[in-house]
Short mmCIF file of C-alpha atoms and ligand atoms in Angstrom, two decimals:
data_model
loop_
_atom_site.label_atom_id
_atom_site.label_comp_id
_atom_site.label_asym_id
_atom_site.label_seq_id
_atom_site.Cartn_x
_atom_site.Cartn_y
_atom_site.Cartn_z
CA MET A 1 90.74 6.15 173.27
CA SER A 2 92.19 2.65 173.47
CA ARG A 3 94.40 1.59 170.62
CA VAL A 4 95.03 -2.13 170.41
CA ILE A 5 98.52 -3.11 169.32
CA LEU A 6 98.02 -6.38 167.49
CA PRO A 7 100.45 -9.23 166.74
CA GLY A 8 102.74 -8.32 163.88
CA ALA A 9 103.51 -5.01 165.58
CA ALA A 10 106.96 -4.38 167.03
CA ILE A 11 107.55 -3.96 170.76
CA GLY A 12 110.70 -2.16 171.90
CA VAL A 13 112.32 -3.22 175.18
CA LEU A 14 114.83 -1.03 177.00
CA GLY A 15 117.13 -3.42 178.85
CA SER A 16 118.28 -6.84 177.79
CA GLY A 17 118.46 -9.21 180.77
CA GLN A 18 116.68 -12.43 181.74
CA LEU A 19 113.31 -10.72 182.35
CA GLY A 20 113.47 -9.23 178.87
CA ARG A 21 114.28 -12.66 177.51
CA MET A 22 111.15 -14.20 179.06
CA PHE A 23 109.15 -11.22 177.81
CA ALA A 24 110.55 -11.52 174.27
CA ILE A 25 109.89 -15.26 174.04
CA ALA A 26 106.27 -14.77 175.17
CA ALA A 27 105.75 -11.83 172.80
CA ARG A 28 107.25 -13.61 169.79
CA ARG A 29 105.10 -16.69 170.41
CA MET A 30 102.11 -14.36 170.13
CA GLY A 31 103.41 -13.02 166.82
CA TYR A 32 104.94 -9.73 167.95
CA ARG A 33 108.32 -8.54 166.82
CA VAL A 34 110.74 -7.55 169.57
CA HIS A 35 113.51 -4.96 169.40
CA THR A 36 115.84 -4.48 172.35
CA LEU A 37 118.22 -1.65 173.22
CA SER A 38 120.91 -1.81 175.90
CA PRO A 39 124.60 -0.98 176.37
CA ASP A 40 125.51 -4.66 175.88
CA SER A 41 125.63 -7.04 172.94
CA ASP A 42 124.71 -10.71 172.53
CA THR A 43 122.39 -10.33 175.53
CA PRO A 44 119.81 -12.72 177.05
CA THR A 45 117.04 -10.62 175.45
CA GLY A 46 118.91 -9.84 172.23
CA GLN A 47 119.49 -13.52 171.51
CA VAL A 48 115.74 -14.10 171.17
CA SER A 49 114.76 -10.72 169.66
CA ASP A 50 114.25 -9.65 166.06
CA VAL A 51 116.56 -6.67 166.48
CA GLU A 52 119.26 -6.01 169.06
CA ILE A 53 120.62 -2.46 169.35
CA ASN A 54 123.82 -1.88 171.25
CA ALA A 55 123.75 1.72 172.57
CA SER A 56 124.08 3.63 175.81
CA TYR A 57 120.80 4.65 177.49
CA ASP A 58 122.21 8.17 177.45
CA ASP A 59 122.58 8.20 173.67
CA LEU A 60 119.18 9.81 173.23
CA ASP A 61 119.46 10.06 169.44
CA ARG A 62 119.87 6.28 169.22
CA VAL A 63 116.98 5.89 171.69
CA ARG A 64 114.74 8.09 169.51
CA GLU A 65 115.71 6.13 166.40
CA PHE A 66 114.93 2.90 168.28
CA ALA A 67 111.49 4.23 169.30
CA ARG A 68 110.75 5.29 165.71
CA GLY A 69 111.19 1.69 164.63
CA VAL A 70 108.60 0.18 167.01
CA ASP A 71 104.89 0.54 167.90
CA VAL A 72 105.27 0.66 171.68
CA VAL A 73 108.15 0.75 174.16
CA THR A 74 108.54 -0.92 177.55
CA TYR A 75 111.47 -1.70 179.83
CA GLU A 76 112.53 -4.85 181.59
CA PHE A 77 114.11 -3.28 184.67
CA GLU A 78 113.69 -0.09 186.68
CA ASN A 79 117.18 1.36 186.28
CA VAL A 80 116.54 2.86 182.85
CA PRO A 81 117.10 6.65 183.11
CA LEU A 82 113.96 8.79 183.02
CA ALA A 83 115.47 10.85 180.16
CA THR A 84 115.69 7.65 178.08
CA ALA A 85 112.01 6.85 178.61
CA GLU A 86 111.07 10.45 177.79
CA ALA A 87 113.13 10.50 174.57
CA ALA A 88 111.47 7.24 173.48
CA ALA A 89 108.03 8.71 174.30
CA GLU A 90 108.55 11.38 171.62
CA PHE A 91 108.05 8.63 169.02
CA ALA A 92 106.12 5.75 170.61
CA PRO A 93 103.90 5.18 173.64
CA VAL A 94 106.02 4.09 176.62
CA ARG A 95 104.29 1.67 179.02
CA PRO A 96 104.39 2.17 181.95
CA ALA A 97 105.07 5.89 181.44
CA GLY A 98 108.37 7.52 182.42
CA ARG A 99 106.48 9.23 185.26
CA VAL A 100 105.81 5.80 186.83
CA LEU A 101 109.43 4.78 186.31
CA HIS A 102 110.56 7.99 188.02
CA THR A 103 108.51 7.22 191.15
CA THR A 104 109.37 3.53 191.38
CA GLN A 105 113.09 3.65 190.58
CA GLN A 106 114.01 5.64 193.69
CA ARG A 107 113.16 4.24 197.13
CA LEU A 108 112.40 7.59 198.79
CA ARG A 109 110.00 8.68 196.06
CA GLU A 110 108.49 5.19 196.03
CA LYS A 111 107.94 5.09 199.78
CA GLY A 112 106.67 8.66 199.80
CA PHE A 113 104.11 7.70 197.17
CA LEU A 114 103.05 4.51 198.98
CA SER A 115 102.55 6.19 202.34
CA GLY A 116 100.76 9.10 200.64
CA ALA A 117 98.39 6.55 199.09
CA GLY A 118 97.64 5.22 202.57
CA LEU A 119 99.48 1.94 202.01
CA PRO A 120 101.52 0.34 204.80
CA VAL A 121 105.32 0.59 204.42
CA ALA A 122 108.14 -0.36 206.77
CA PRO A 123 109.06 2.61 209.00
CA PHE A 124 111.71 4.63 207.17
CA ARG A 125 113.80 7.81 207.21
CA ALA A 126 115.70 9.56 204.43
CA VAL A 127 119.44 9.55 205.10
CA ARG A 128 121.87 11.89 203.32
CA SER A 129 124.86 11.84 205.68
CA LEU A 130 126.36 9.79 208.48
CA ASP A 131 124.94 12.29 210.99
CA GLU A 132 121.46 11.81 209.56
CA LEU A 133 121.98 8.06 209.79
CA THR A 134 122.77 8.36 213.50
CA VAL A 135 119.57 10.36 214.05
CA ALA A 136 117.54 7.90 211.96
CA ILE A 137 118.85 4.94 213.98
CA ALA A 138 117.79 6.68 217.19
CA GLU A 139 114.30 7.28 215.75
CA ILE A 140 113.70 3.92 214.03
CA GLY A 141 115.64 1.62 216.33
CA LEU A 142 117.69 -1.46 215.49
CA PRO A 143 117.94 -3.79 213.72
CA ALA A 144 117.41 -1.79 210.55
CA VAL A 145 118.39 -1.98 206.89
CA LEU A 146 120.19 0.85 205.10
CA LYS A 147 119.46 0.90 201.35
CA SER A 148 120.83 3.21 198.67
CA ALA A 149 117.95 5.29 197.36
CA ASP A 150 118.55 4.31 193.74
CA PHE A 151 120.19 1.63 191.62
CA GLY A 152 119.49 -1.16 194.07
CA TYR A 153 118.44 -4.67 193.04
CA ASP A 154 118.86 -8.17 194.44
CA GLY A 155 119.90 -6.75 197.81
CA LYS A 156 122.77 -4.77 196.25
CA GLY A 157 123.33 -1.43 197.92
CA GLN A 158 121.81 -2.77 201.19
CA SER A 159 123.38 -3.17 204.59
CA LYS A 160 121.80 -4.53 207.77
CA ILE A 161 122.66 -2.63 210.95
CA GLU A 162 122.37 -4.50 214.25
CA GLN A 163 124.52 -2.29 216.50
CA PRO A 164 125.01 1.52 216.45
CA GLU A 165 128.78 1.02 215.93
CA GLN A 166 128.03 -0.50 212.50
CA ALA A 167 126.56 2.76 211.19
CA ALA A 168 129.73 4.17 209.61
CA ALA A 169 130.56 0.90 207.85
CA ALA A 170 126.98 0.60 206.55
CA TRP A 171 127.08 4.19 205.28
CA GLN A 172 130.26 3.36 203.32
CA ALA A 173 128.81 0.03 202.15
CA VAL A 174 125.86 1.73 200.44
CA GLY A 175 128.26 4.14 198.75
CA ALA A 176 127.94 7.15 201.11
CA ARG A 177 125.07 8.52 199.03
CA GLU A 178 121.37 9.26 199.45
CA ALA A 179 119.82 6.31 201.22
CA VAL A 180 116.82 5.16 203.20
CA LEU A 181 116.93 3.52 206.62
CA GLU A 182 114.17 0.96 207.06
CA GLY A 183 113.15 -0.71 210.28
CA PHE A 184 113.83 -4.46 210.09
CA ILE A 185 110.58 -6.36 209.65
CA ARG A 186 110.22 -9.86 211.08
CA PHE A 187 107.89 -11.16 208.42
CA ASP A 188 106.28 -14.58 208.05
CA GLY A 189 106.95 -14.60 204.32
CA GLU A 190 107.13 -12.56 201.14
CA VAL A 191 104.59 -12.45 198.34
CA SER A 192 104.14 -10.40 195.20
CA VAL A 193 101.44 -9.52 192.72
CA VAL A 194 102.05 -8.85 189.03
CA ALA A 195 99.19 -6.80 187.62
CA ALA A 196 98.29 -4.88 184.49
CA ARG A 197 96.15 -1.83 183.88
CA GLY A 198 94.78 -0.56 180.57
CA LEU A 199 94.26 2.90 179.10
CA ASP A 200 90.63 2.63 180.21
CA GLY A 201 91.63 1.80 183.79
CA ALA A 202 90.74 -1.90 183.45
CA PHE A 203 92.74 -3.94 185.98
CA VAL A 204 93.84 -7.57 185.93
CA ASP A 205 96.06 -9.40 188.39
CA TYR A 206 98.06 -12.53 187.80
CA GLY A 207 97.51 -13.94 191.26
CA VAL A 208 99.58 -13.86 194.42
CA VAL A 209 102.89 -15.72 194.43
CA GLU A 210 105.27 -16.48 197.27
CA ASN A 211 108.94 -15.51 196.93
CA ARG A 212 111.84 -17.13 198.76
CA HIS A 213 115.20 -15.41 198.69
CA ALA A 214 118.69 -16.84 199.10
CA ARG A 215 121.50 -14.36 199.73
CA HIS A 216 119.11 -11.48 198.91
CA ILE A 217 118.40 -12.89 195.46
CA LEU A 218 115.05 -14.33 194.48
CA ASP A 219 115.60 -18.10 194.56
CA VAL A 220 112.19 -19.77 194.32
CA THR A 221 108.72 -18.46 193.48
CA ILE A 222 105.75 -20.61 194.45
CA ALA A 223 102.52 -20.00 192.52
CA PRO A 224 99.93 -19.64 193.82
CA ALA A 225 101.14 -18.53 197.26
CA GLU A 226 99.93 -20.69 200.11
CA VAL A 227 98.40 -17.83 202.07
CA PRO A 228 94.91 -17.43 203.56
CA PRO A 229 92.27 -16.00 201.17
CA ARG A 230 92.16 -12.85 203.33
CA VAL A 231 95.88 -12.18 202.69
CA ARG A 232 95.47 -12.91 198.98
CA ALA A 233 92.55 -10.48 198.67
CA ARG A 234 94.39 -7.77 200.59
CA ALA A 235 97.52 -8.09 198.42
CA VAL A 236 95.50 -7.81 195.20
CA GLU A 237 93.53 -4.87 196.58
CA MET A 238 96.75 -3.05 197.50
CA ALA A 239 98.26 -3.78 194.09
CA ARG A 240 95.14 -2.30 192.50
CA THR A 241 95.51 0.82 194.64
CA VAL A 242 99.14 1.20 193.52
CA LEU A 243 98.29 0.88 189.82
CA ASP A 244 95.25 3.17 190.09
CA GLN A 245 96.96 5.86 192.15
CA LEU A 246 100.06 5.86 189.93
CA ASP A 247 97.76 5.84 186.89
CA VAL A 248 99.79 2.98 185.43
CA VAL A 249 99.16 1.82 181.89
CA GLY A 250 101.15 -1.38 181.53
CA VAL A 251 102.45 -4.05 183.87
CA LEU A 252 103.83 -3.60 187.37
CA CYS A 253 104.84 -5.90 190.23
CA VAL A 254 104.23 -5.07 193.89
CA GLU A 255 106.23 -6.90 196.58
CA PHE A 256 104.88 -7.48 200.10
CA PHE A 257 106.08 -8.69 203.47
CA VAL A 258 103.40 -10.89 205.08
CA LEU A 259 103.29 -10.27 208.82
N1 ADP B 1 113.05 -3.73 206.14
C1 ADP B 1 113.34 -5.02 205.91
N2 ADP B 1 113.14 -5.95 206.88
C2 ADP B 1 113.43 -7.24 206.66
N3 ADP B 1 113.94 -7.74 205.49
C3 ADP B 1 114.15 -6.87 204.49
C4 ADP B 1 113.86 -5.47 204.65
N4 ADP B 1 114.16 -4.85 203.50
C5 ADP B 1 114.61 -5.80 202.66
N5 ADP B 1 114.61 -7.04 203.23
C6 ADP B 1 115.00 -8.31 202.58
O1 ADP B 1 115.84 -8.02 201.45
C7 ADP B 1 115.16 -8.34 200.22
C8 ADP B 1 115.45 -7.30 199.15
O2 ADP B 1 114.95 -6.01 199.56
P1 ADP B 1 114.11 -5.07 198.60
O3 ADP B 1 113.80 -3.83 199.35
O4 ADP B 1 112.97 -5.83 198.00
O5 ADP B 1 115.21 -4.73 197.53
P2 ADP B 1 115.25 -4.86 195.94
O6 ADP B 1 114.85 -3.51 195.47
O7 ADP B 1 116.71 -5.16 195.72
O8 ADP B 1 114.30 -5.94 195.54
C9 ADP B 1 113.69 -8.41 200.59
O9 ADP B 1 112.97 -9.22 199.69
C10 ADP B 1 113.77 -8.99 202.01
O10 ADP B 1 113.98 -10.39 201.96
MG1 MG B 2 112.62 -6.61 196.21
#
């Protein structure tokens, strides 16, 4: 069942930012070849890859040709369209699968999955109009954070609401499109777990790290996190549940608020 992809093989990366760059450097040190595809050229990932393809994610013929030229495909960020991952999967294994991408790239699907798996999430409501936002504020209470359901990263597409009068401005700020209202959590800190799962279900975690944000952007990560062993064990156990329940083959990161 398991097929080991050994050094010398080519790994395709959809996306070409800083995460892809770190990935490509690590892979090439191990002897893998790296191909990257994104709509940009001379990218952080492309500069350290064997092959850089400049194409739209929607150009599925170019995506298929890209996948034909590699042994396995991954992505370096979650905003790759599902159709792109599926086109690539016609010619090479895609890890994690497009199915996992589909769940994790949209906050409502993601939160629906997490609560269905019995994992704790901040209280939330789906919001598709200003009227629904008003109802959601009444149900969840304030302060709360309104987040666009998709294409968010680094706090983009997010707006904190402290007073009911701010609802209309927040709705406009997230682009007046499908969103999620989340109760504001007064957390002690934030940690995350990067973990990997194999075709055979084998699980490994890379420890628990603490993340500090500045202006909604990750600023400093401290490894290992200075949290009690109980918190560390719980975070790893929840990460394992996420990877198992999503049937992930590949690498995934789970972020946590520590209360
Ligand atoms: N419900 C919340 N309560 C308190 N802080 C929040 C909440 N949601 C987000 N934040 C803050 O904003 C940051 C970015 O939010 P997150 O949902 O992780 O978005 P992204 O998908 O952009 O990483 C979080 O790491 C946290 O610092
Ligand atoms: Mg985050």
